[in-house]
Coordinates of C-alpha atoms in Angstrom, one line a residue:
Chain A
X1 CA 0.0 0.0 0.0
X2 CA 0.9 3.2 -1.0
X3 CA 2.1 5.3 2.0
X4 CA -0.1 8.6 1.9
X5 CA 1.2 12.4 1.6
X6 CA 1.6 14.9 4.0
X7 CA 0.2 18.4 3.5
X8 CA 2.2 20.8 5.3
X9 CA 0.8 24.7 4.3
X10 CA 3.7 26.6 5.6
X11 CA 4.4 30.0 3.8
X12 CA 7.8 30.5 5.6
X13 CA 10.4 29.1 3.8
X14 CA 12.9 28.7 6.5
X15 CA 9.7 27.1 8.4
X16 CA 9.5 24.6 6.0
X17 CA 13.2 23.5 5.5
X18 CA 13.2 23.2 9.4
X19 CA 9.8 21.4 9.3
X20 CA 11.4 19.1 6.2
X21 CA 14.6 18.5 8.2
X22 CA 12.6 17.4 11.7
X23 CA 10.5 14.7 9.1
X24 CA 13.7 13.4 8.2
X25 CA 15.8 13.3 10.8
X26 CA 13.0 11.4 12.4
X27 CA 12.6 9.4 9.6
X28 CA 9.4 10.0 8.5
X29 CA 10.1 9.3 4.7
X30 CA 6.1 10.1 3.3
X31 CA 5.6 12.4 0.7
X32 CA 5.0 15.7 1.5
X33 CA 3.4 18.4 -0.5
X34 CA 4.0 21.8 0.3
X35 CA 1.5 24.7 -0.4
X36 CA 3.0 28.4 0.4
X37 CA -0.3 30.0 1.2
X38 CA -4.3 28.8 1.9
X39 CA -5.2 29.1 -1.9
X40 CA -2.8 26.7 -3.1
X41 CA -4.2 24.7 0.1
X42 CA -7.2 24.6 -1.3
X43 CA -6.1 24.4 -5.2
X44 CA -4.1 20.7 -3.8
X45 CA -7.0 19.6 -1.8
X46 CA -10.0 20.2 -4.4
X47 CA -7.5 19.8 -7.8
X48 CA -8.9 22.7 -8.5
X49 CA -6.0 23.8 -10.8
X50 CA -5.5 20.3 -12.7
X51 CA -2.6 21.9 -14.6
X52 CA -0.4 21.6 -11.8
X53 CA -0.8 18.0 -11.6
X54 CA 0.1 17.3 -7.9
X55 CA -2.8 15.3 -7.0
X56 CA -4.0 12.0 -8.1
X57 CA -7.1 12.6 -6.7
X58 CA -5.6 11.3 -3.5
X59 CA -6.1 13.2 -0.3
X60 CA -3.0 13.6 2.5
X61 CA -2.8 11.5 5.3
X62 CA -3.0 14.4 7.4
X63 CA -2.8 18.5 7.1
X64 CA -0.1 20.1 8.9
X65 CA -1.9 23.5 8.7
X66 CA -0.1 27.2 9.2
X67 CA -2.6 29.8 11.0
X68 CA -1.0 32.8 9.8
X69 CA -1.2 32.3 5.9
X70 CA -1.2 34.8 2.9
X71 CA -4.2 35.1 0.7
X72 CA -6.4 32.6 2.4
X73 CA -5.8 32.2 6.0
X74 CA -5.5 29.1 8.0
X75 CA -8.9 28.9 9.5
X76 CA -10.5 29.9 6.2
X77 CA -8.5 26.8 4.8
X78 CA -9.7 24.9 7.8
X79 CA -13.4 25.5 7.5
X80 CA -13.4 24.8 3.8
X81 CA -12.0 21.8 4.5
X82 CA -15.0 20.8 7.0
X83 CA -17.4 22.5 4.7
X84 CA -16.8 19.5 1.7
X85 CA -17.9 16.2 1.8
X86 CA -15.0 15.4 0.4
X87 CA -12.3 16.8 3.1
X88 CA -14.7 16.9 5.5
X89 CA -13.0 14.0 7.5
X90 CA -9.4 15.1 6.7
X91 CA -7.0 15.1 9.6
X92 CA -5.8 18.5 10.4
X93 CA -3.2 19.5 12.3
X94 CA -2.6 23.3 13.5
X95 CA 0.9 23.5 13.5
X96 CA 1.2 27.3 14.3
X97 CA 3.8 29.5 16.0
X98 CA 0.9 31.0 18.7
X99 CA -0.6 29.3 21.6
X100 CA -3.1 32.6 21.8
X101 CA -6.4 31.7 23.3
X102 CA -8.5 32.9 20.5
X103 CA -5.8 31.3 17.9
X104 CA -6.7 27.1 19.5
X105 CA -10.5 28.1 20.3
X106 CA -11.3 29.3 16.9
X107 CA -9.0 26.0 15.9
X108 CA -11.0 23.7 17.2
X109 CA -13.9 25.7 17.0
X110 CA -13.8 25.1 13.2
X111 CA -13.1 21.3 14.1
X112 CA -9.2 20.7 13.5
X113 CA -8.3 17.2 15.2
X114 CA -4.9 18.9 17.1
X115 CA -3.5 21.8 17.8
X116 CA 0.2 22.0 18.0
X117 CA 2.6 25.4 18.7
X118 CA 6.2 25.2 16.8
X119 CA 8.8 25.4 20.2
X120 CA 11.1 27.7 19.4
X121 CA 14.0 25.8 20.6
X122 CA 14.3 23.4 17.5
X123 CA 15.4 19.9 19.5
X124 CA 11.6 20.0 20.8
X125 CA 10.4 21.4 17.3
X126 CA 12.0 18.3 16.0
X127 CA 10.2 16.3 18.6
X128 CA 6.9 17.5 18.1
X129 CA 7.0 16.8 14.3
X130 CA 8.7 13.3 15.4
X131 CA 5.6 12.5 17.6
X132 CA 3.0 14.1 15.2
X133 CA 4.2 11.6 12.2
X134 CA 4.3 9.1 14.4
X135 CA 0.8 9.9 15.8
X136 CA -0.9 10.8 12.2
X137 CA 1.0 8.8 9.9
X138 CA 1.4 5.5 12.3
X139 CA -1.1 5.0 15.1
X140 CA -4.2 6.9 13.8
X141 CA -6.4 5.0 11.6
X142 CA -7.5 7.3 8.6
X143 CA -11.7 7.8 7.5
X144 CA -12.4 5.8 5.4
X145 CA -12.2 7.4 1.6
X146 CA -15.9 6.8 1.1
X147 CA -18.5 6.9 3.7
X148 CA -20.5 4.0 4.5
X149 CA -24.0 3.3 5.6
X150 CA -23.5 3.9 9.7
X151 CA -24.6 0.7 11.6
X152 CA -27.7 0.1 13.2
X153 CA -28.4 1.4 16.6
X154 CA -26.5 4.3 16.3
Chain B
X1 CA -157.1 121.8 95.8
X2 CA -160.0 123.2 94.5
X3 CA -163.7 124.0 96.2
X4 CA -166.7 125.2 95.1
X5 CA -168.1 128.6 97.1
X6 CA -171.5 126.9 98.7
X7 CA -171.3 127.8 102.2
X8 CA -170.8 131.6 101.4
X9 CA -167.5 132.3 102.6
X10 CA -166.8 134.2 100.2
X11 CA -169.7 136.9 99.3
X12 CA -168.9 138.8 103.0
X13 CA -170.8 136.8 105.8
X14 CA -171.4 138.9 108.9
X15 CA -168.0 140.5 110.7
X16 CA -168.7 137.4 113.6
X17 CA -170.6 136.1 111.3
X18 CA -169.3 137.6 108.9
X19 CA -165.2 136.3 109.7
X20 CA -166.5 133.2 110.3
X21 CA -168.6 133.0 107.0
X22 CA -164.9 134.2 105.8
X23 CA -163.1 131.7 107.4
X24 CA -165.8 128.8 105.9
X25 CA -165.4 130.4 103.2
X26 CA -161.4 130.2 103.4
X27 CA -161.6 126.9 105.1
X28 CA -163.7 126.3 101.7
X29 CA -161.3 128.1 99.3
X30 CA -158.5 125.7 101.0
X31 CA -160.4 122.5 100.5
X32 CA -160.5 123.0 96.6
X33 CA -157.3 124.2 96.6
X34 CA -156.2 120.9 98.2
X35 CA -158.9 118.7 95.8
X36 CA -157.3 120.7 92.9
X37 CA -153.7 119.3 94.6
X38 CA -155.3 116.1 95.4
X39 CA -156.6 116.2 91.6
X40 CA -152.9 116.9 90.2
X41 CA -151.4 114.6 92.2
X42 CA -154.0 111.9 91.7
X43 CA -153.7 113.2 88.0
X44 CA -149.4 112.9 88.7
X45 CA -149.9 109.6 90.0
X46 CA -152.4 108.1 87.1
X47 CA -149.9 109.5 84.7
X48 CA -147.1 107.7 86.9
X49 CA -148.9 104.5 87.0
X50 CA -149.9 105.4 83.6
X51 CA -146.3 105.7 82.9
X52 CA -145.6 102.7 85.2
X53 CA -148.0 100.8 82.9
X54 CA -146.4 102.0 80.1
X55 CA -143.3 101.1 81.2
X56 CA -144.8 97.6 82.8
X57 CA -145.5 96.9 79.4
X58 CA -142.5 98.1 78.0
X59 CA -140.8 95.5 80.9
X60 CA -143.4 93.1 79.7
X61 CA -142.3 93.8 76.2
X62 CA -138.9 94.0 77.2
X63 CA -138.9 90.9 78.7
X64 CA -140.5 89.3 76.2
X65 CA -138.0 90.8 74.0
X66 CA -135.4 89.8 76.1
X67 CA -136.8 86.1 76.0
X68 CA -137.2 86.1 73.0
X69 CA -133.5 87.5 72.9
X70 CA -133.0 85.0 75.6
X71 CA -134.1 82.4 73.4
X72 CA -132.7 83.7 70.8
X73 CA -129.3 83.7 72.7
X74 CA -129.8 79.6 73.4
X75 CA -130.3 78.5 69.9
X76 CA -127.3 81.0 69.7
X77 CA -125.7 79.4 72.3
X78 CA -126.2 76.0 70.8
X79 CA -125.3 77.4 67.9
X80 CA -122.1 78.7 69.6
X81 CA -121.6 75.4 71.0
X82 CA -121.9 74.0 67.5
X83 CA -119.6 76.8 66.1
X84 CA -117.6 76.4 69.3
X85 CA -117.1 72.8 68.9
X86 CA -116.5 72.9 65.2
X87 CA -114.0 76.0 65.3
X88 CA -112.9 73.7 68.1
X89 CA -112.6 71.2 65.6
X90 CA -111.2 73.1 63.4
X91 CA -108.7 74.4 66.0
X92 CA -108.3 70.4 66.9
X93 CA -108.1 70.2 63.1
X94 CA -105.9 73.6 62.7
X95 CA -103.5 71.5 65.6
X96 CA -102.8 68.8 64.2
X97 CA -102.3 70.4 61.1
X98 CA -100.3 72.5 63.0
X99 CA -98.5 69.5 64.2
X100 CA -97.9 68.2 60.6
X101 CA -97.2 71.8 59.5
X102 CA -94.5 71.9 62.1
X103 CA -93.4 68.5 61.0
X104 CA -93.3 69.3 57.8
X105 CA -91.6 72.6 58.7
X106 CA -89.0 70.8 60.6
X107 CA -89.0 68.1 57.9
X108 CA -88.0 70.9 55.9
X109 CA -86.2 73.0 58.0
X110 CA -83.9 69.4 58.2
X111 CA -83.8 69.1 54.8
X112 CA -82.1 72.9 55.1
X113 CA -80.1 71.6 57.7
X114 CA -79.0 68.7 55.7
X115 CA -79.1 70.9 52.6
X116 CA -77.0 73.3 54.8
X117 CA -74.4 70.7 55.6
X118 CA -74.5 69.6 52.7
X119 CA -73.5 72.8 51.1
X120 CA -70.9 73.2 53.9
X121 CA -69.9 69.8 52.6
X122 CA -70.1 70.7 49.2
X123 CA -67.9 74.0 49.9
X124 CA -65.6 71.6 51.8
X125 CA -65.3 69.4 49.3
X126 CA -65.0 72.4 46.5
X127 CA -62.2 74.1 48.9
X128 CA -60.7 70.8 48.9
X129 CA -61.1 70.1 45.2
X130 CA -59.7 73.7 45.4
X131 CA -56.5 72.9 47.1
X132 CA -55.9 69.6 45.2
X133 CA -56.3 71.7 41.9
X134 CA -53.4 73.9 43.7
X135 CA -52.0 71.2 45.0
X136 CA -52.0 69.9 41.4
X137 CA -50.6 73.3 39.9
X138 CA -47.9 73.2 42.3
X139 CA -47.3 69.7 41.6
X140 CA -47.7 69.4 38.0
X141 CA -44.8 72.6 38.5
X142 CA -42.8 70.2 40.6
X143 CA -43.2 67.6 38.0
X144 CA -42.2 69.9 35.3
X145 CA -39.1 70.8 36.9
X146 CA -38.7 67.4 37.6
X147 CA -38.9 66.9 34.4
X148 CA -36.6 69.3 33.2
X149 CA -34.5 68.3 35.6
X150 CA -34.7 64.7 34.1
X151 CA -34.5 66.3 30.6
X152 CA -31.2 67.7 31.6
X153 CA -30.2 64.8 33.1
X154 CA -30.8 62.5 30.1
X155 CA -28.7 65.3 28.3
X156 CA -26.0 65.0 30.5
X157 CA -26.4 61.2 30.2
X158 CA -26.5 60.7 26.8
X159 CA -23.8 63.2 26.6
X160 CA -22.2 61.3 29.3
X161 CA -22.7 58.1 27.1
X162 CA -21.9 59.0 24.2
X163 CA -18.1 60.2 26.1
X164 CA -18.4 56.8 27.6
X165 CA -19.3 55.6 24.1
X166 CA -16.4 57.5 22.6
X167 CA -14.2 55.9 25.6
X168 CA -15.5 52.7 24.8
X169 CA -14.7 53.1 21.6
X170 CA -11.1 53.9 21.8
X171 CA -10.5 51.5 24.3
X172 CA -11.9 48.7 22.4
X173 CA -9.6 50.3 19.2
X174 CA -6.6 50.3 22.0
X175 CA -7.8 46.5 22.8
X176 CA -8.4 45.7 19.3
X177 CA -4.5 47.4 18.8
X178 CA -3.2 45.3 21.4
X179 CA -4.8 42.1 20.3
X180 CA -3.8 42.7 16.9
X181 CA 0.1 43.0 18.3
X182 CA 0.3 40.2 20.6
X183 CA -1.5 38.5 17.8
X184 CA 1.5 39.8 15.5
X185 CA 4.0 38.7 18.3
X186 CA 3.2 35.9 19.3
X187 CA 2.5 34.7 15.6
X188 CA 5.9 36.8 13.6
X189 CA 8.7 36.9 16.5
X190 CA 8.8 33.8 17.3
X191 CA 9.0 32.3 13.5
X192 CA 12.8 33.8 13.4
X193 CA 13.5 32.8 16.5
X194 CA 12.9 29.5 15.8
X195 CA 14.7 29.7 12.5
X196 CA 17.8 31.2 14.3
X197 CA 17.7 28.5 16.7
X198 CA 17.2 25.8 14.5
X199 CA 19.7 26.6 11.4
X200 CA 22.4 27.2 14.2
X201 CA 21.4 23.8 15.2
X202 CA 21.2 22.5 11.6
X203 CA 25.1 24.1 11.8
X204 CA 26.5 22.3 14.8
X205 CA 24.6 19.1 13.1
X206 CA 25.2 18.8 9.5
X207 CA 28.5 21.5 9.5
X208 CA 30.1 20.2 12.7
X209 CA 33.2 19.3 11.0
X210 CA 34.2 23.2 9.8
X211 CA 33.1 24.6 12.8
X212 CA 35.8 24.6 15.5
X213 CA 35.0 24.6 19.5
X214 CA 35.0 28.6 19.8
X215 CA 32.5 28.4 16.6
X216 CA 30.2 25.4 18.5
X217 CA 30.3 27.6 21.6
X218 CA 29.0 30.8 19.5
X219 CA 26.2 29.2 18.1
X220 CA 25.8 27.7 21.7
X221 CA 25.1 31.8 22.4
X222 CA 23.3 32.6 19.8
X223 CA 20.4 29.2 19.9
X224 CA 20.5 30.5 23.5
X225 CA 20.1 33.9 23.0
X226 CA 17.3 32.9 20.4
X227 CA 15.4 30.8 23.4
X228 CA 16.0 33.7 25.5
X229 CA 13.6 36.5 23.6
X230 CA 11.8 33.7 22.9
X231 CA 10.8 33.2 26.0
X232 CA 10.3 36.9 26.4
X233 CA 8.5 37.3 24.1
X234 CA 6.1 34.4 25.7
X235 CA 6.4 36.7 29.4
X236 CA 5.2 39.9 27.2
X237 CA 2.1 37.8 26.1
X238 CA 1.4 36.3 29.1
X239 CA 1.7 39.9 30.9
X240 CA -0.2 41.5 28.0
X241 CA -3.1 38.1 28.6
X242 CA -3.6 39.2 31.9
X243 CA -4.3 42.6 31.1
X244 CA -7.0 41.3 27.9
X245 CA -8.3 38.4 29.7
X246 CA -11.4 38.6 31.6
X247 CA -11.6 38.6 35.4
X248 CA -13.9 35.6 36.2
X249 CA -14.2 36.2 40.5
X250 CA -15.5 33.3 42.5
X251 CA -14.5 31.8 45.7
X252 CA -11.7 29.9 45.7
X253 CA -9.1 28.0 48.1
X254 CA -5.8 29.4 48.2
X255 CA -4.0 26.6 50.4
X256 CA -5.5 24.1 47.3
X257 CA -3.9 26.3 44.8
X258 CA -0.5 27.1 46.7
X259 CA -0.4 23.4 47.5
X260 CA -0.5 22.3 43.5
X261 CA 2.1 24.4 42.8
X262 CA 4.4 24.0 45.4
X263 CA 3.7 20.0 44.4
X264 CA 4.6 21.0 40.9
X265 CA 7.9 23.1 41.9
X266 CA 9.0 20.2 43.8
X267 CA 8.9 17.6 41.1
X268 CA 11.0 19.8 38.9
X269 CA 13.7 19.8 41.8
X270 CA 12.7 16.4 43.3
X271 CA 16.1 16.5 45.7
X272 CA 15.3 19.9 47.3
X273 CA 14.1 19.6 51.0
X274 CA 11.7 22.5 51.7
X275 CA 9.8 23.6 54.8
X276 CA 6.5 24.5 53.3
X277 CA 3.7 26.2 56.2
X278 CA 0.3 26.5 54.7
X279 CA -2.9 26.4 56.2
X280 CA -5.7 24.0 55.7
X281 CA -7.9 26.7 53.8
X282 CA -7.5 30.2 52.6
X283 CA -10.2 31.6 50.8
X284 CA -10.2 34.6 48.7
X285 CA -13.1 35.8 45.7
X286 CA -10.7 35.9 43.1
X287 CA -10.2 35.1 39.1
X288 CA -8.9 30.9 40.0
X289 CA -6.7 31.0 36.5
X290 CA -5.2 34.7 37.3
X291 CA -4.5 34.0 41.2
X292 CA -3.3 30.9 40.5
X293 CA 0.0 32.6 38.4
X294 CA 0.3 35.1 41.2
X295 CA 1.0 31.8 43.5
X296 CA 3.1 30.4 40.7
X297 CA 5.2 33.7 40.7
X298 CA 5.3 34.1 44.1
X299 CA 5.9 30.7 45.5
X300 CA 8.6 30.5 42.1
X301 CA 10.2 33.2 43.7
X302 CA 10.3 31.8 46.9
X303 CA 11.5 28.8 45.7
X304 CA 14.0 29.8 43.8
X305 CA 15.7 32.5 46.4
X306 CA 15.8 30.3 48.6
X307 CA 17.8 27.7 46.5
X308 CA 21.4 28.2 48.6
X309 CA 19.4 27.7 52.1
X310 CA 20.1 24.1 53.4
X311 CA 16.7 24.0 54.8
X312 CA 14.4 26.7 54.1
X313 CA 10.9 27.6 55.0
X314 CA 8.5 29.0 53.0
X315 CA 5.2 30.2 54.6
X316 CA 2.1 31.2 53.2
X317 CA -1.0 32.4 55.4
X318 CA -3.0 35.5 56.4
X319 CA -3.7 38.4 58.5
X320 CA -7.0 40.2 59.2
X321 CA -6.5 43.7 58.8
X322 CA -9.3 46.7 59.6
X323 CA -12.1 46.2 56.5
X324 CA -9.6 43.5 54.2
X325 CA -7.7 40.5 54.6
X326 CA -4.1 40.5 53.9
X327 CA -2.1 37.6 52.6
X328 CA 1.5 36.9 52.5
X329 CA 4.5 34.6 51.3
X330 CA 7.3 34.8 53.3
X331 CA 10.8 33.2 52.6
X332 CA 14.3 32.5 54.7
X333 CA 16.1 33.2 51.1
X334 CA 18.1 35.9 49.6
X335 CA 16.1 38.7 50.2
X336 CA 16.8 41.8 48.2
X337 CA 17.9 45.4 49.4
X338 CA 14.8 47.6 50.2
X339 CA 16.4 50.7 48.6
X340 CA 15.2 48.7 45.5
X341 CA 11.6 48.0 46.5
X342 CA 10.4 50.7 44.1
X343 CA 11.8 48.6 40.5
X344 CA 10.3 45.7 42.2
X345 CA 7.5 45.1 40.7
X346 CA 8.4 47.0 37.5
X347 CA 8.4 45.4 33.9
X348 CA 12.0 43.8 33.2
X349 CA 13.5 44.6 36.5
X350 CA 15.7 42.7 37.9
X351 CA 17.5 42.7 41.8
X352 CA 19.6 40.0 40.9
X353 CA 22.1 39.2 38.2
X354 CA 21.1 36.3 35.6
X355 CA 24.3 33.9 36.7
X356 CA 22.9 34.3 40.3
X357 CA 19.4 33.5 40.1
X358 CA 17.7 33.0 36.5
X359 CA 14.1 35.2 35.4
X360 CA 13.4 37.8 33.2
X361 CA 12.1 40.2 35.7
X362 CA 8.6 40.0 34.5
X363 CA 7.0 37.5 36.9
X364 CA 6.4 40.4 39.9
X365 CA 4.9 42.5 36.8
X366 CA 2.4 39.9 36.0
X367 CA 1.4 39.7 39.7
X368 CA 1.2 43.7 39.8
X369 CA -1.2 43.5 37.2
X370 CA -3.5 40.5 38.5
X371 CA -3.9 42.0 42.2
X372 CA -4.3 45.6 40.7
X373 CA -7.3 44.0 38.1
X374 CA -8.4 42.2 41.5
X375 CA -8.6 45.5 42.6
X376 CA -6.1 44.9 45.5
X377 CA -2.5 46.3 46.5
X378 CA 0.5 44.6 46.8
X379 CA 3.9 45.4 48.3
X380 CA 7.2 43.9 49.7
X381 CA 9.2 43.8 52.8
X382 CA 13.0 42.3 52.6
X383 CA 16.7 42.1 53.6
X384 CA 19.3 41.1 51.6
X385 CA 19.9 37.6 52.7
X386 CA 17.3 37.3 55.4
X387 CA 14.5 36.8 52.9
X388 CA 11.2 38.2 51.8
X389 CA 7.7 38.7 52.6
X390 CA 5.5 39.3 49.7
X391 CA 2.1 41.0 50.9
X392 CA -1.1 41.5 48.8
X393 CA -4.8 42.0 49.3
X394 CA -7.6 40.9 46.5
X395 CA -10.2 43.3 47.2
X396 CA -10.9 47.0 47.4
X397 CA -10.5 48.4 50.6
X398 CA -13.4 49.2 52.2

């Protein structure tokens, strides 16, 4: 089985190469897809610009999602994502450099699965990332693609 | 009286004879003088009892008369009697009308009465109706100037308001300013930090090799230096939270509180023997989330100062003072010189140097702030090396 993709919508370049470097050095070898800003979030998630031909239709294992985002925020991203019957189910991750009150209410608020602040210090940077991949990508069981009939009773 | 001459007295009898023929004669003329008398009086008394008659029948008539009058004067009289009796009647009559005359008199002189009352009643009630319609004018005055007064009022209020609004307004801008920078801070400072801290790291890792030791101890400075306003930066916010956040009061247990975090602050220096004195309960109405970081700050310091004590004491209790209730935390530890008391509670002031005892001088800011929101005071009391008592109240005085 294919392993699936990670999403990580960081527009900080120097974010992302420390982000990339934590994966690896914790050996998380899946795929990841980088979009700089929410649009080209949403452009990955909905193949809305086919052109680009990054998705095979595929969605991420999980969303490592930036707050603080040009063009279209994170939260936007976020409730766009809930808003589809398609990504509705979609692990997301917040993966932001605030721990502001009104920054993880409105995050889960708008129904992301974790919220995570980016230490500073980049040996526990490196360990979050270590225990989110091992968390998202290992241990959680992903919805399934299509959803089902619920059982009875429920 | 009257006689006849027949025995010759008078033609001249004889002197002897002749006197005495004379005195016949004399004695004669005397006897008719006297039946001439005798005559008139007989005559005198005929007419009298002529006259009597005359008046016997007169009495006869006059008492006829005055039987008949007599008679007349009974049927009168029973006719009297009748008149009598009916004027009587009509006098019984007459009284009783009378009576129901003055009964209806007094009936009506009542109904004056009453009417009279009435009317004084009425003039009362007028006079009153009077005086409430003054009353009323002097009242419906009153309530006009009341009303003015109101008027005014509601000017001044809405004037008031709109200041307040205008207040309001700026303040929420000022909040909406402040929110917007922490928001900017705690989301844009950090991101270089971290990128300083982890490409210096990414040096000592992956460019180990062309670095030499003085090189690996520089980027030692700088990561530090990087975690350092880093977690400035996080004191700022947390200082500039307290300041945004809402003040929830309630009543809530001190000792609890103190006791968590002295529980905490002695897993993170598990070997440290400390002589902690709390009561059972202290109770305080305060914000639980904001009092609790004063007890983290205050027992922190505590704690800390009092690191190079063998075996120090830390107490925590209270003190009733006149109208409030004073708490305190008091430490054996390094105290601090109270010509300094004044930067104590200051934003980035320090008494003591970083290599001594580590902070970033904004912990005693914070707590400022969250007794000041509280609406209480704090100050200090200390000697260098003999410790410090930190005092503070949670309510206004009253």
């Amino acid at each position: 089985m294919k392993e699936r993709a990670i999403l990580l919508v960081e527009d900080n370049p120097k974010d992302e190469a420390l982000t990339l470097r934590a994966l690896k050095r914790n050996g998380i070898a899946n795929e990841v897809t980088v979009a700089h800003d929410g649009a080209e979030a949403l452009d990955y998630l909905f193949n809305t610009e086919p052109d680009r031909n990054w998705n095979t239709g595929d969605l991420p294992a999980v969303v490592l999602l930036d707050l603080k985002l040009p063009k279209v925020d994170g939260l936007e991203v976020l409730k766009r994502i809930r808003g589809s019957d398609r990504t509705k189910l979609l692990p997301v991750v917040i993966l932001t450099s605030s721990n502001e009150e009104q920054d993880r209410l409105a995050g889960y608020k708008f129904g992301a699965n974790s919220y995570v602040r980016k230490p500073v210090e980049f040996n526990e940077f490196a360990d979050a990332v270590r225990q989110l991949g091992l968390y998202w990508l290992i241990l959680n069981e992903a919805p399934p693609a299509r959803e089902g009939p619920l059982p009875h009773g429920t | 009286m009257h006689f006849d001459n027949k025995g010759g007295t008078r033609d001249g009898p004889p002197v002897d004879a002749t006197n005495y023929a004379s005195a016949i004669l004399n004695i004669l003329d005397d006897a008719a003088e006297e039946k001439t008398r005798l005559t008139g009086t007989q005559r005198a008394v005929l007419n009298i009892l002529d006259d009597f008659t005359d008046e016997r029948n007169r009495l006869g008539e006059a008492q006829k008369a005055v039987l008949n009058i007599l008679e007349d004067s009974n049927e009168e009289k029973l006719r009297l009697a009748d008149t009598q009796r009916a004027i009587l009647n009509i006098l019984d009559d007459a009284a009783s009308e009378t009576i129901r005359l003055e009964a209806t008199q007094k009936a009506i002189l009542n109904v004056l009465d009453d009417s009279a009352e009435e009317k004084t009643r009425l003039t009362e009630t007028q006079r009153a109706v009077l005086n409430i319609l003054d009353d009323f004018d002097l009242e419906k005055k009153k309530v006009e100037q009341v009303n003015a007064e109101l008027r005014n009022e509601i000017v001044e209020r809405v004037r008031a308001q709109e200041a307040l609004g205008r207040a309001n307004t700026a303040t929420e801008a000022a909040n909406h300013e402040l929110e917007a920078f922490s928001y900017s801070v705690a989301h844009d400072l950090r991101a270089p930090l971290r990128s300083i801290d982890g490409f210096s790291q990414a040096l000592l890792e992956d460019c180990a090799g062309s670095l030499d030791d003085q090189g690996k101890v520089y980027l030692g400075y700088v990561r530090e230096s990087a975690q350092q306003m880093a977690q400035l930066i996080d004191d700022l916010l947390a200082l500039s939270r307290v300041t945004r956040s809402e003040l929830h009061r309630a009543p809530i247990n001190l000792a609890a509180i103190a006791k968590t975090v002295l529980a905490q602050l002695q897993r993170n220096e598990p070997d440290r023997i400390v002589d902690v004195v709390i009561p059972e309960k202290m109770t305080a109405h305060g914000d639980a989330g904001l009092i609790r970081i004063v007890l983290e700050n205050l027992l922190g310091n505590a704690w800390k100062f009092t690191r190079k004590r063998a075996r120090p004491r830390i107490e925590f209790g209270w003190m009733p003072r006149t109208g409030e209730t004073v708490y305190f935390i008091r430490d054996d530890g390094a105290g601090f010189n109270m010509a300094y008391v004044g930067k104590l509670f200051a934003v980035f002031q320090r008494l003591h140097k970083a290599n001594e005892f580590e902070g970033s001088g904004i912990g005693l800011a914070i707590v400022h702030r969250i007794v000041r929101r509280h609406g209480g005071r704090i100050w200090a009391e200390g000697e260098v090396e003999r410790g410090a008592t930190f005092y503070f109240t949670l309510e206004e005085e009253t």
